[in-house]
Amino acid sequence: MKPEVILETRKLTMRFGGLTAVDDFNAKIYKGSIVGLIGPNGAGKTTCFNMISGFYAPSDGRVLFKGADITGTPPHEVCRAGVARTFQNIRLFGNGTVLQNVMVGCHVRQKTSWWQTVLYLPSNLKEEKAIAEKSRGLLKVFGLEHLAGEKAKSLPYGAQRRLEIARALATEPQFLLLDEPAAGMNPQETNELMGFIRDIREQFKLTILLIEHDMKVVMGVCEHMWVLDYGETIAEGPPESIKANPKVIEAYLGEEAIADA
Amino acid sequence: MMERKLKIISNIMATAVLAMFLWWAQTNLGAYHTQILNLIAVNIILALSLNLIYGFTGMFSLGHAGFMAIGAYTCSILIMTPAQKEMLFILQKAYPWVQEAGAPFVVAVVAGGLIAALVGLVVGAPLLRLGDDYLGIATLGFAEIIRVLANNIPRITNGALGFKGIPGYANIWWNFGWCLFALYFIVRIVNSNFGNTLMAIRDDEPAAKAMGINIFRYKLLSFTIGSFFAGIGGALLASLVSTIDPKMFLFTLTFNVLMIVVCGGLGSLTGSVLASIAITILLEWLRFVENPIFIGDFELKGIPGMRMVVFSLALLFIILFRREGLMGMREFRWEWLLGLFRKRGEVK
C-alpha cells in the first residue's frame, strides 16, 4: 500500500517586489513522516512555512492539505484544518501563565462560546475544566507541569521552546511545522530535542516538517529533505543522498570546499 | 486551589457587605457624599470597560467619550417626559419619534448600552484593522465626530444647549447594581478561556493567529462589549448629573477614564476598581487646594483648576516610578485574603 500524501505543494512561488524569495517549490509529504527543509540563512525556508501556514498568500502555486486546497486561507483557518506551527523567534503570550498559553491553543477546538461563560452555563464550566485538564496533561508530556503557574516570559529559553511546541499541539494538529526548533541550543540539548520530536510524532500521530540551517542536526531525524538556496530547490531526497550532493556542499561551504575535497 | 462553592459564597457575602454599606450610606450620608459614591460606581463601570479594550485586548482606544455620549443621549431622550422635551427643544422642534420616545429607566439604560455597542460594532469593523497608535488616533477622531454630530443635529440632541433636568433615577442602588453587573460580566470573560485568547491577541498577534484565533472577530467582540458598558456608564452619568451637552463629552472625559485605568494597572480589574475609588475621592478632596489658604496672617488666593495641576503631577510620578500602575497585572483573589489570615493565625 502506498502511504497517503498529507501535504503537497505545487509550484509554490513567493515574490516580494523584484525579489523571488521562493521559486517553484514542489513537495509531497507522506503521512507520519518527519521531513526537513534546510538551507543557508535567507534561503526562503521561513517564507515557505509562512505560505503553508497561511501567513503569506503565495504569488503562484498551490498548497494542498489532505487533498483540499488551502492556498491563501487565513492562518486561523489553516490551524483549524489541522496545521500547527512554531516560530523561529519564540512567540509566546509572555504575560500569560504557562498553563494559559496552552489553554489558548485548546481554544480552536472549544465548542462553547463566550456568552455561555457569562451566563455561567454548566456545559461551559465543564468544558473549561476539561481544557485546563488537557492543558495540564500536555504540560506533563513536556515536563513543564511544575511551571504551570509561572509567567511564560520568565521561563528559561529551552522551556520556552518546549512550551511553544506544547501550545501548538494543543490545537490538535495532524501536521506540525517547526521553525528552527534547535536554534540556540547546545549539541546535547539538540540531540535530546530530536529524540523528543520522534516521540511526539508517535504519541500524537503527527507528520512533522522542520526547518534547520544546521545540517548535522536534521540528518539524524529526517527521513526526507529539501534543500533551498536563494529560493530555489537545489536538492531533494533522503539524508544520505543530500550529504553527498555537491550542490548542497557548495551552498553550505562554498566552492573551494569542493575543490579541496 | 479553593473550591468553587466557597468562592461563590465569599462573593455573595462581599456583595451583602456592600449592600449593607450602601444602605447605611443612604441614610447617614449627605447628598454630596452620596454623589461621590455614585460617581465611583459609574467610574468603575467606565474603567472596567476601557480596561477590557485596552488592558486585556491591547487595543489603544480613545473613543470612550463618544460611546458615553451615545449612551447618555439615548437614555436621556427615553426617560424625559414629552412635556419636558417640548420645553427643552426651543431652537428647533424635536423629530416626532424623539418627542414621543419613552421607556422605563432600566430599558433606557440598556438601550443606551446597546446603541453604543451597535455603533462600536459598525465603527470597529473598519477601525480595528489599524494597529496601536493609529487606532488611538482614529478612535479619538470618532469620539470627536460624535461630539460634533451632537452639536449639529438639534432636532435629536437639542444642539449646543443639550438637555437639562434629566430625571435623576440613577440612585445609589441602580449605579451599584450596574457596577456589580459590569464587574461580574467582565470578570467572567477575563477569567475564561475566551479571556485567555484576548490576552493572547494582546501579547502576540501572529502567534494568536497561528493558534487558530480569528483575531479580527475577537477584537471586534471585545471592542463591542467595551462600548456597551461605556454606553451604560454614559447613560447612568446623564441621569446622575441631570444636565448634558456636547461640551461634556470632550476628550478630557476619555482622559479621566484612561487615567484611572493606567493608574490602576493595565490588565488588572482589581486595579481599575481601586483606582476608580481612589481617584474619584481624590479629585473631590483635592478641591481644598483651590480654596484660599491661610498661613498665619498671610493669605494664598485659591487658583481654580489647581487640583488638575496637582493631579497631573501625581500622574507624572506614577508613570515615572511605577509604570505598571497600582496593581500591575495582578488581581485580587480570595485565596490571597485567606492566606493573609492564615499566616496571621500561625504567628499567634
Short mmCIF file of C-alpha atoms in Angstrom, two decimals, chain A residues 43-233:
data_model
loop_
_atom_site.label_atom_id
_atom_site.label_comp_id
_atom_site.label_asym_id
_atom_site.label_seq_id
_atom_site.Cartn_x
_atom_site.Cartn_y
_atom_site.Cartn_z
CA ALA A 43 17.26 30.73 1.56
CA GLY A 44 13.49 31.12 1.82
CA LYS A 45 12.67 28.37 4.32
CA THR A 46 10.57 30.52 6.63
CA THR A 47 8.82 32.04 3.62
CA CYS A 48 7.81 28.51 2.65
CA PHE A 49 6.42 27.98 6.15
CA ASN A 50 4.53 31.25 6.02
CA MET A 51 2.93 30.24 2.76
CA ILE A 52 1.90 26.83 4.04
CA SER A 53 0.53 28.18 7.32
CA GLY A 54 -1.41 30.97 5.63
CA PHE A 55 0.63 33.97 6.79
CA TYR A 56 1.56 34.79 3.20
CA ALA A 57 -0.62 34.31 0.16
CA PRO A 58 1.72 32.78 -2.41
CA SER A 59 2.32 34.70 -5.65
CA ASP A 60 1.92 31.49 -7.52
CA GLY A 61 1.27 27.79 -6.92
CA ARG A 62 -0.93 25.74 -4.62
CA VAL A 63 -0.85 24.19 -1.17
CA LEU A 64 -2.94 21.06 -0.72
CA PHE A 65 -3.65 19.68 2.74
CA LYS A 66 -5.28 16.24 2.77
CA GLY A 67 -6.31 16.85 -0.83
CA ALA A 68 -8.06 20.14 -0.10
CA ASP A 69 -6.73 23.40 -1.49
CA ILE A 70 -5.72 25.67 1.39
CA THR A 71 -3.79 28.22 -0.67
CA GLY A 72 -4.31 31.72 0.69
CA THR A 73 -6.67 30.74 3.52
CA PRO A 74 -6.08 32.86 6.63
CA PRO A 75 -3.81 31.38 9.32
CA HIS A 76 -6.56 30.70 11.84
CA GLU A 77 -8.44 28.55 9.34
CA VAL A 78 -5.30 26.68 8.35
CA CYS A 79 -4.82 25.93 12.04
CA ARG A 80 -8.41 24.77 12.37
CA ALA A 81 -7.86 22.46 9.41
CA GLY A 82 -5.07 20.76 11.35
CA VAL A 83 -1.77 22.52 10.61
CA ALA A 84 0.07 23.97 13.60
CA ARG A 85 3.35 25.84 13.65
CA THR A 86 6.02 27.31 15.87
CA PHE A 87 8.13 30.38 15.20
CA GLN A 88 11.82 30.88 14.65
CA ASN A 89 11.99 33.66 17.23
CA ILE A 90 9.86 32.23 20.02
CA ARG A 91 6.47 33.88 20.17
CA LEU A 92 4.75 33.13 23.46
CA PHE A 93 1.98 35.06 25.15
CA GLY A 94 4.51 36.49 27.57
CA ASN A 95 2.21 37.95 30.23
CA GLY A 96 0.07 34.84 30.45
CA THR A 97 0.95 31.87 32.60
CA VAL A 98 2.39 28.69 31.09
CA LEU A 99 -0.98 27.00 31.56
CA GLN A 100 -2.85 29.87 29.91
CA ASN A 101 -0.57 29.66 26.90
CA VAL A 102 -1.52 26.04 26.33
CA MET A 103 -5.19 26.74 27.04
CA VAL A 104 -5.19 29.35 24.28
CA GLY A 105 -4.07 26.58 21.95
CA CYS A 106 -7.09 24.50 23.01
CA HIS A 107 -9.45 27.32 22.13
CA VAL A 108 -9.68 26.46 18.45
CA ARG A 109 -11.38 23.16 19.37
CA GLN A 110 -13.61 24.73 22.04
CA LYS A 111 -17.31 24.33 21.39
CA THR A 112 -18.89 26.62 23.97
CA SER A 113 -18.83 30.34 23.34
CA TRP A 114 -18.03 33.44 25.39
CA TRP A 115 -21.64 34.32 26.20
CA GLN A 116 -22.10 30.90 27.74
CA THR A 117 -19.27 31.84 30.08
CA VAL A 118 -21.11 34.97 31.12
CA LEU A 119 -24.34 33.03 31.71
CA TYR A 120 -22.45 30.55 33.92
CA LEU A 121 -23.80 27.58 31.94
CA PRO A 122 -22.75 24.13 33.22
CA SER A 123 -21.75 22.99 29.71
CA ASN A 124 -19.23 25.81 29.55
CA LEU A 125 -17.90 25.27 33.07
CA LYS A 126 -17.40 21.61 32.26
CA GLU A 127 -15.59 22.33 29.02
CA GLU A 128 -13.35 24.96 30.58
CA LYS A 129 -12.41 22.45 33.25
CA ALA A 130 -11.69 19.79 30.63
CA ILE A 131 -9.49 22.26 28.73
CA ALA A 132 -7.50 23.05 31.86
CA GLU A 133 -7.07 19.31 32.50
CA LYS A 134 -6.00 18.63 28.94
CA SER A 135 -3.53 21.51 29.06
CA ARG A 136 -2.01 20.19 32.29
CA GLY A 137 -1.70 16.80 30.63
CA LEU A 138 0.20 18.33 27.73
CA LEU A 139 2.48 20.23 30.09
CA LYS A 140 3.27 16.93 31.80
CA VAL A 141 4.33 15.37 28.50
CA PHE A 142 6.71 18.28 28.02
CA GLY A 143 7.97 18.24 31.60
CA LEU A 144 6.60 21.69 32.32
CA GLU A 145 3.81 20.87 34.77
CA HIS A 146 5.69 22.30 37.75
CA LEU A 147 5.90 25.64 35.91
CA ALA A 148 2.18 25.84 35.08
CA GLY A 149 1.58 28.97 37.16
CA GLU A 150 4.70 30.85 36.05
CA LYS A 151 4.62 33.71 33.59
CA ALA A 152 5.63 32.42 30.17
CA LYS A 153 8.24 35.12 29.64
CA SER A 154 10.02 34.22 32.86
CA LEU A 155 10.85 30.68 31.66
CA PRO A 156 14.36 29.70 30.61
CA TYR A 157 15.00 29.51 26.90
CA GLY A 158 14.75 25.75 26.45
CA ALA A 159 11.49 25.58 28.39
CA GLN A 160 10.07 28.37 26.22
CA ARG A 161 10.87 26.32 23.11
CA ARG A 162 9.14 23.29 24.57
CA LEU A 163 6.15 25.37 25.68
CA GLU A 164 5.76 26.68 22.16
CA ILE A 165 5.56 23.12 20.82
CA ALA A 166 3.14 22.13 23.60
CA ARG A 167 0.94 25.07 22.70
CA ALA A 168 0.99 24.10 19.04
CA LEU A 169 -0.03 20.53 19.96
CA ALA A 170 -2.95 21.84 21.99
CA THR A 171 -4.63 22.79 18.72
CA GLU A 172 -4.80 19.06 17.92
CA PRO A 173 -2.89 19.24 14.64
CA GLN A 174 -2.15 16.43 12.23
CA PHE A 175 0.65 18.36 10.66
CA LEU A 176 3.27 20.25 12.63
CA LEU A 177 5.64 22.88 11.26
CA LEU A 178 8.70 23.52 13.44
CA ASP A 179 10.73 26.59 12.53
CA GLU A 180 14.31 26.02 13.73
CA PRO A 181 13.39 24.21 16.92
CA ALA A 182 17.05 23.69 17.78
CA ALA A 183 18.12 27.31 17.35
CA GLY A 184 20.22 28.47 20.26
CA MET A 185 20.63 25.01 21.77
CA ASN A 186 23.90 23.25 22.52
CA PRO A 187 24.64 19.88 20.82
CA GLN A 188 23.39 17.83 23.76
CA GLU A 189 20.10 19.74 24.03
CA THR A 190 19.71 19.40 20.29
CA ASN A 191 20.15 15.64 20.49
CA GLU A 192 17.51 15.40 23.20
CA LEU A 193 15.18 17.55 21.17
CA MET A 194 15.50 15.31 18.12
CA GLY A 195 14.63 12.26 20.21
CA PHE A 196 11.73 14.18 21.63
CA ILE A 197 10.43 15.12 18.20
CA ARG A 198 10.39 11.43 17.28
CA ASP A 199 8.48 10.64 20.48
CA ILE A 200 5.75 13.20 19.94
CA ARG A 201 5.33 12.02 16.36
CA GLU A 202 4.39 8.59 17.71
CA GLN A 203 2.35 9.85 20.62
CA PHE A 204 0.28 12.44 18.74
CA LYS A 205 0.26 10.71 15.34
CA LEU A 206 1.87 13.68 13.65
CA THR A 207 3.55 14.46 10.41
CA ILE A 208 6.37 16.92 11.03
CA LEU A 209 8.11 19.36 8.73
CA LEU A 210 11.02 21.12 10.32
CA ILE A 211 13.36 23.87 9.28
CA GLU A 212 17.02 23.79 10.17
CA HIS A 213 20.02 25.50 8.77
CA ASP A 214 22.37 23.28 10.73
CA MET A 215 22.56 20.17 8.52
CA LYS A 216 24.05 17.84 11.11
CA VAL A 217 21.06 18.00 13.43
CA VAL A 218 18.46 17.14 10.83
CA MET A 219 20.41 14.28 9.28
CA GLY A 220 19.57 12.05 12.23
CA VAL A 221 15.87 12.77 12.47
CA CYS A 222 14.56 13.49 8.98
CA GLU A 223 13.58 10.80 6.54
CA HIS A 224 13.45 13.05 3.56
CA MET A 225 14.53 16.60 2.95
CA TRP A 226 14.51 19.54 0.61
CA VAL A 227 17.42 21.91 0.29
CA LEU A 228 16.76 25.52 -0.61
CA ASP A 229 19.29 28.09 -1.72
CA TYR A 230 18.30 31.59 -2.82
CA GLY A 231 14.72 30.41 -3.10
CA GLU A 232 15.45 27.52 -5.40
CA THR A 233 15.21 23.87 -4.55
#
